[in-house]
Coordinates of C-alpha atoms in Angstrom, one line a residue:
X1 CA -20.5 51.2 32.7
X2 CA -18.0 48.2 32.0
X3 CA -20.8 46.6 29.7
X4 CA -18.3 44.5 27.8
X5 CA -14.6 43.5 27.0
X6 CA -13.1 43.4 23.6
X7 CA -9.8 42.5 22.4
X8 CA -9.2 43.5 18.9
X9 CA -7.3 40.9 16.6
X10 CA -6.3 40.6 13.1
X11 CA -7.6 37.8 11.8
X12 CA -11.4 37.7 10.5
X13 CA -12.5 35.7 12.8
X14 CA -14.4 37.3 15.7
X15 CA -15.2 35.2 18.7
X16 CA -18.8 36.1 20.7
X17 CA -18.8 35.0 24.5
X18 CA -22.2 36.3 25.3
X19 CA -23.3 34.5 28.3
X20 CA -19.5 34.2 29.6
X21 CA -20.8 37.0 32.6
X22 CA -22.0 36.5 35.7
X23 CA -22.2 39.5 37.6
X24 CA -25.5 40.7 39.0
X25 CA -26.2 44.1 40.3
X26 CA -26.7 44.3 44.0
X27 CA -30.5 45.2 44.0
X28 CA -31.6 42.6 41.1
X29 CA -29.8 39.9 43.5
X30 CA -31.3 41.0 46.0
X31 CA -34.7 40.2 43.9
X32 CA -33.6 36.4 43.1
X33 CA -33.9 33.3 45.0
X34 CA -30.7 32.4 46.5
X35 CA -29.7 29.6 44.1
X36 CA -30.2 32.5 41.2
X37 CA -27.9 34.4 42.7
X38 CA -25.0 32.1 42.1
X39 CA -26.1 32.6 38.4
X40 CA -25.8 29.2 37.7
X41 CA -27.0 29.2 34.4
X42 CA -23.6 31.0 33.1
X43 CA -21.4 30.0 30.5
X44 CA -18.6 29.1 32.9
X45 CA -14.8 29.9 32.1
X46 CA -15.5 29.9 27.9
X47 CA -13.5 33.2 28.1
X48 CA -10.4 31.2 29.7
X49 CA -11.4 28.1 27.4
X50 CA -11.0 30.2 23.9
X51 CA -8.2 32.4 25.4
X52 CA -5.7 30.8 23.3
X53 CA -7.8 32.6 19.9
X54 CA -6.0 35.6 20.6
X55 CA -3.0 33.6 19.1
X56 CA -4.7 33.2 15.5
X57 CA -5.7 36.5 15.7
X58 CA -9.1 36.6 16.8
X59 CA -11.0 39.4 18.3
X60 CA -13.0 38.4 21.3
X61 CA -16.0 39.9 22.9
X62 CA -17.4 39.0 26.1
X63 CA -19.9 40.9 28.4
X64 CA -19.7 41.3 32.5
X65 CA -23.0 40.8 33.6
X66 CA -25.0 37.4 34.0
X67 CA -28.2 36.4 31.3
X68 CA -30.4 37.0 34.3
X69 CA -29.9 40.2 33.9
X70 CA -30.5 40.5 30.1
X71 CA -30.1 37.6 27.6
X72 CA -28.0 39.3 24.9
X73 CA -28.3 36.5 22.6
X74 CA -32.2 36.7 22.5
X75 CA -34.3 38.9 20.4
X76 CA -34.6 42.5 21.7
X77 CA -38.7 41.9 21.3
X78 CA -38.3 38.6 23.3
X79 CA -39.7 36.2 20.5
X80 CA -39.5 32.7 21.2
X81 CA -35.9 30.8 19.2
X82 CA -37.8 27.5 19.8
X83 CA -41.6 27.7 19.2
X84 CA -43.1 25.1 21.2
X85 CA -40.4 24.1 23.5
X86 CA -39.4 25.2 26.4
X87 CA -36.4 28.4 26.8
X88 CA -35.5 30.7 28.9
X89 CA -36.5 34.9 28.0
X90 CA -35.0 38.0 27.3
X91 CA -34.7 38.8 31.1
X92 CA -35.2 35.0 32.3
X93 CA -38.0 34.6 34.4
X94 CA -36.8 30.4 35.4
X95 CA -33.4 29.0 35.3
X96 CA -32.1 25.7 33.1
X97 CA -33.7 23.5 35.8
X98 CA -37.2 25.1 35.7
X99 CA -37.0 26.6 38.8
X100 CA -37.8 30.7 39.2
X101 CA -34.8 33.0 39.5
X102 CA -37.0 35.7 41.2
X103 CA -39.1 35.7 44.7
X104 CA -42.6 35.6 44.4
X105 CA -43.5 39.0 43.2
X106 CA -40.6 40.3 42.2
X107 CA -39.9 39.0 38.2
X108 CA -39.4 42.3 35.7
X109 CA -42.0 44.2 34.4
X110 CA -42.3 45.2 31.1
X111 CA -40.7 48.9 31.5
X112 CA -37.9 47.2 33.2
X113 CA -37.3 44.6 30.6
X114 CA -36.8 47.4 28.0
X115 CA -34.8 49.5 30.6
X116 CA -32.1 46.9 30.6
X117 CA -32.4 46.1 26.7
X118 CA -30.7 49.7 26.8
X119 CA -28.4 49.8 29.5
X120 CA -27.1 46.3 28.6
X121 CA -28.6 44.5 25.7
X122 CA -27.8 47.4 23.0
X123 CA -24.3 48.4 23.7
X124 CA -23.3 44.8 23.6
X125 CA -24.7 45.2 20.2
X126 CA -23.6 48.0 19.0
X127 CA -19.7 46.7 19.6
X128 CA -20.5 43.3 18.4
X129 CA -21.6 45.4 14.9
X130 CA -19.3 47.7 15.0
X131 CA -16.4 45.1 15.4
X132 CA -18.2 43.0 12.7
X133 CA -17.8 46.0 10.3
X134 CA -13.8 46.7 11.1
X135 CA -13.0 43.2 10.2
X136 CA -14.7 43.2 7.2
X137 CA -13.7 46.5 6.0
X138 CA -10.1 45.0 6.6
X139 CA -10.4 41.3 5.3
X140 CA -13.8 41.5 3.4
X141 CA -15.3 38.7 5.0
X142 CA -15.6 37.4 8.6
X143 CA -16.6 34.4 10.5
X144 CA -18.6 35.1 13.3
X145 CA -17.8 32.2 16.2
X146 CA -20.4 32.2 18.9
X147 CA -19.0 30.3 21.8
X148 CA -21.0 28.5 24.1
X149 CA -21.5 26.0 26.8
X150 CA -23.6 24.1 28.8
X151 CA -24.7 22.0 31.6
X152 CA -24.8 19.1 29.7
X153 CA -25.5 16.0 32.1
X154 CA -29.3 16.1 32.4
X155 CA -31.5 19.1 31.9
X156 CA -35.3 17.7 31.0
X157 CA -36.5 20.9 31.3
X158 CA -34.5 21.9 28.2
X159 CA -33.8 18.5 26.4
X160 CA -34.5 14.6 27.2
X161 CA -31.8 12.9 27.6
X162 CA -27.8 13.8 27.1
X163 CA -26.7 16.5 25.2
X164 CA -24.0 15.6 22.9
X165 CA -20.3 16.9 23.9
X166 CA -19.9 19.1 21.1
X167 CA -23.3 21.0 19.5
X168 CA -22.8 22.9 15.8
X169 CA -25.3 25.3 15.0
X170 CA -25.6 26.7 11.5
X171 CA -29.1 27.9 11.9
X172 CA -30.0 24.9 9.6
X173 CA -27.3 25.9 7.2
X174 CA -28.5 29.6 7.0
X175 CA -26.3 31.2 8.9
X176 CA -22.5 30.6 6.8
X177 CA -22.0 29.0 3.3
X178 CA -22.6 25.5 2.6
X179 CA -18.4 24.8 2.0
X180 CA -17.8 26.4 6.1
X181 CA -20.4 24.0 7.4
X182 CA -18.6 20.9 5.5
X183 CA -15.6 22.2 6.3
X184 CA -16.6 22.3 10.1
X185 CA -18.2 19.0 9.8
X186 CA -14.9 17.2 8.5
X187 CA -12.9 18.7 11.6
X188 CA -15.9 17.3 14.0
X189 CA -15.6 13.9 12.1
X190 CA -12.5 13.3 11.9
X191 CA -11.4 13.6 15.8
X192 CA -12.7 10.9 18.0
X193 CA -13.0 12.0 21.4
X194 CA -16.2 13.8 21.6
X195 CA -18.9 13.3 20.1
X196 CA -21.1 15.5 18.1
X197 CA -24.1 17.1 16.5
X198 CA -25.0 19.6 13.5
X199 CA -28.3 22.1 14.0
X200 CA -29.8 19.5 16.7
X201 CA -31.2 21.0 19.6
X202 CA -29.3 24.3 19.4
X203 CA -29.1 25.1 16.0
X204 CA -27.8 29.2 17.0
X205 CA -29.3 31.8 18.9
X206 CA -30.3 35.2 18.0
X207 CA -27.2 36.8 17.2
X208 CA -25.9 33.5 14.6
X209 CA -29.3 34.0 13.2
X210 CA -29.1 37.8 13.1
X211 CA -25.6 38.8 11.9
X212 CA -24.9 35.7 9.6
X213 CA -25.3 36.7 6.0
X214 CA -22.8 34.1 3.7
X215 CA -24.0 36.3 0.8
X216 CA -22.7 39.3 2.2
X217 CA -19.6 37.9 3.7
X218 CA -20.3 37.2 6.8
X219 CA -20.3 33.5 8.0
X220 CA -21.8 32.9 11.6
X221 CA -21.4 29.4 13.6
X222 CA -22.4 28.7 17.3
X223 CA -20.9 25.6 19.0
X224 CA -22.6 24.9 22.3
X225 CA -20.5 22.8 24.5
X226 CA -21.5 20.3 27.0
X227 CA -19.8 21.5 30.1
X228 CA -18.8 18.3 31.7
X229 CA -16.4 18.6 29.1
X230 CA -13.5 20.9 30.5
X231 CA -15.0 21.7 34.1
X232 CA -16.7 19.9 37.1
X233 CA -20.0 20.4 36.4
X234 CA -21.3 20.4 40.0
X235 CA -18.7 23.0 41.4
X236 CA -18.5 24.9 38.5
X237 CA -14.4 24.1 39.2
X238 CA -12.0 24.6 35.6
X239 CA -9.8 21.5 34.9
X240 CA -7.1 22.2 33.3
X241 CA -6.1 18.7 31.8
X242 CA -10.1 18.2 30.4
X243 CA -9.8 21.9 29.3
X244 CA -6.3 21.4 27.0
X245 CA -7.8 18.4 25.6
X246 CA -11.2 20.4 24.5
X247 CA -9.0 23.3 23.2
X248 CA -6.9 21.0 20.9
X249 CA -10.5 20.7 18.9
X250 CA -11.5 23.6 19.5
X251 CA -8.5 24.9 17.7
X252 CA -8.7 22.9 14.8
X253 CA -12.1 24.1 14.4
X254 CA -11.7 27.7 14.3
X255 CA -8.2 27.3 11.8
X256 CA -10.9 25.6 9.5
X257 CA -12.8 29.0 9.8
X258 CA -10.2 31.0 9.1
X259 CA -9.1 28.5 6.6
X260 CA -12.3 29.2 5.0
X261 CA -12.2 33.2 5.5
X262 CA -9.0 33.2 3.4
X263 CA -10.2 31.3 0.8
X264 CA -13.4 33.3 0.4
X265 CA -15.7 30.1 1.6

């Protein structure tokens, strides 16, 4: 099955797109309230928006199907990234807004749940590793870049309020050495068109919190983006002159990373 899509680079950077798909098999659709099936929830166009990595050399991995059909940045055992607030599951049950993706009766079940953990969760996985391991078998480190974005405007089920443009998330500093984060920070800082926040509300998913190890290497940062930023958040339309604009950033933010990989920080 087309799972996935990777484009190996040469740089050690490796860029992460995990909720970039939006496909939806036939009969699960079929299963979902209509406004589900439009998958709104996706990560729209972050595979166009960091297109322009492949240039410094990055490798870039980003799956085909939607996080209604299997979350690959949550825990295969579905525990909660946010005690005591409210998120969305391994196989998500209710969209951003609060609202169900399935019709009454018809959410997963258990033996479902871990039927797709295999047949889409775990190859993801494996490549993301695997891929992880090349680099730093050729480099000896790696930066691990999870690329995100959201609908940013108003989402009270998720957050009060409005999100920041641009949303750093070092798992509270965990997740990549101390001189990364700084490094990171002083590109955020230092532009002044968006504005910014480190480890707020999304400090890093599963996958920053799982492969990140600065100890042995292997740096991990997620930057969630608020999506009004480089599309139309309503139509879910790209715009080009918003989306140059965010790239410029975006670009000085990942040569910081690799900036950082070369120096061994």
């Amino acid at each position: 099955m087309d799972i996935y899509t990777l484009h190996r680079g040469d740089a050690p950077l490796l860029i992460s797109l995990p909720h970039d798909g939006s496909a939806i098999p036939p009969e699960l659709a079929a299963r979902m309230t209509p406004e589900a099936r439009r998958a709104p929830d996706t990560d729209w166009h972050v595979s166009r928006l960091y297109a322009f990595a492949r240039e410094l050399g990055a490798s870039i991995i980003a799956p085909r199907h939607s996080r209604y059909v299997v979350d690959l940045n949550r825990p295969p055992d579905d525990t909660s990234l946010y005690p005591g607030q409210n998120t969305t599951g391994l196989c998500p049950a209710v969209r951003f807004s609060g609202d169900p993706v399935y019709l009454d009766g018809q959410a997963p079940r258990p033996d479902e749940i871990a039927s797709r953990v295999e047949r889409y969760w775990r190859p993801y996985h494996h490549a993301l590793r695997d891929e992880i391991e090349r680099i730093q078998a050729a480099h000896g480190r790696v930066v691990l870049w999870e690329g995100h974005s959201i609908k940013g405007s108003e989402l009270p089920f998720l957050f009060e309020g409005r999100l920041p443009d641009l949303n750093l998330g070092t798992s509270s500093g965990t997740s990549c050495s101390p001189a990364l984060q700084s490094r990171l920070q002083a590109v955020l800082g230092g532009q002044g068109d968006y504005d910014f926040v480190v480890n707020g509300r999304f400090k890093g998913g599963y996958i920053t919190r799982h492969y990140g190890a600065p100890a042995q290497g292997i740096g991990a940062v997620q930057l969630e983006i608020s999506q009004r930023n480089y599309m139309d958040e309503g139509s879910f339309s790209y715009d080009d002159t918003k989306a140059a604009r965010l790239q410029a950033v975006i670009s000085q933010l990942l040569r910081a990373a690799l900036e950082g990989a070369a120096r061994g920080a």
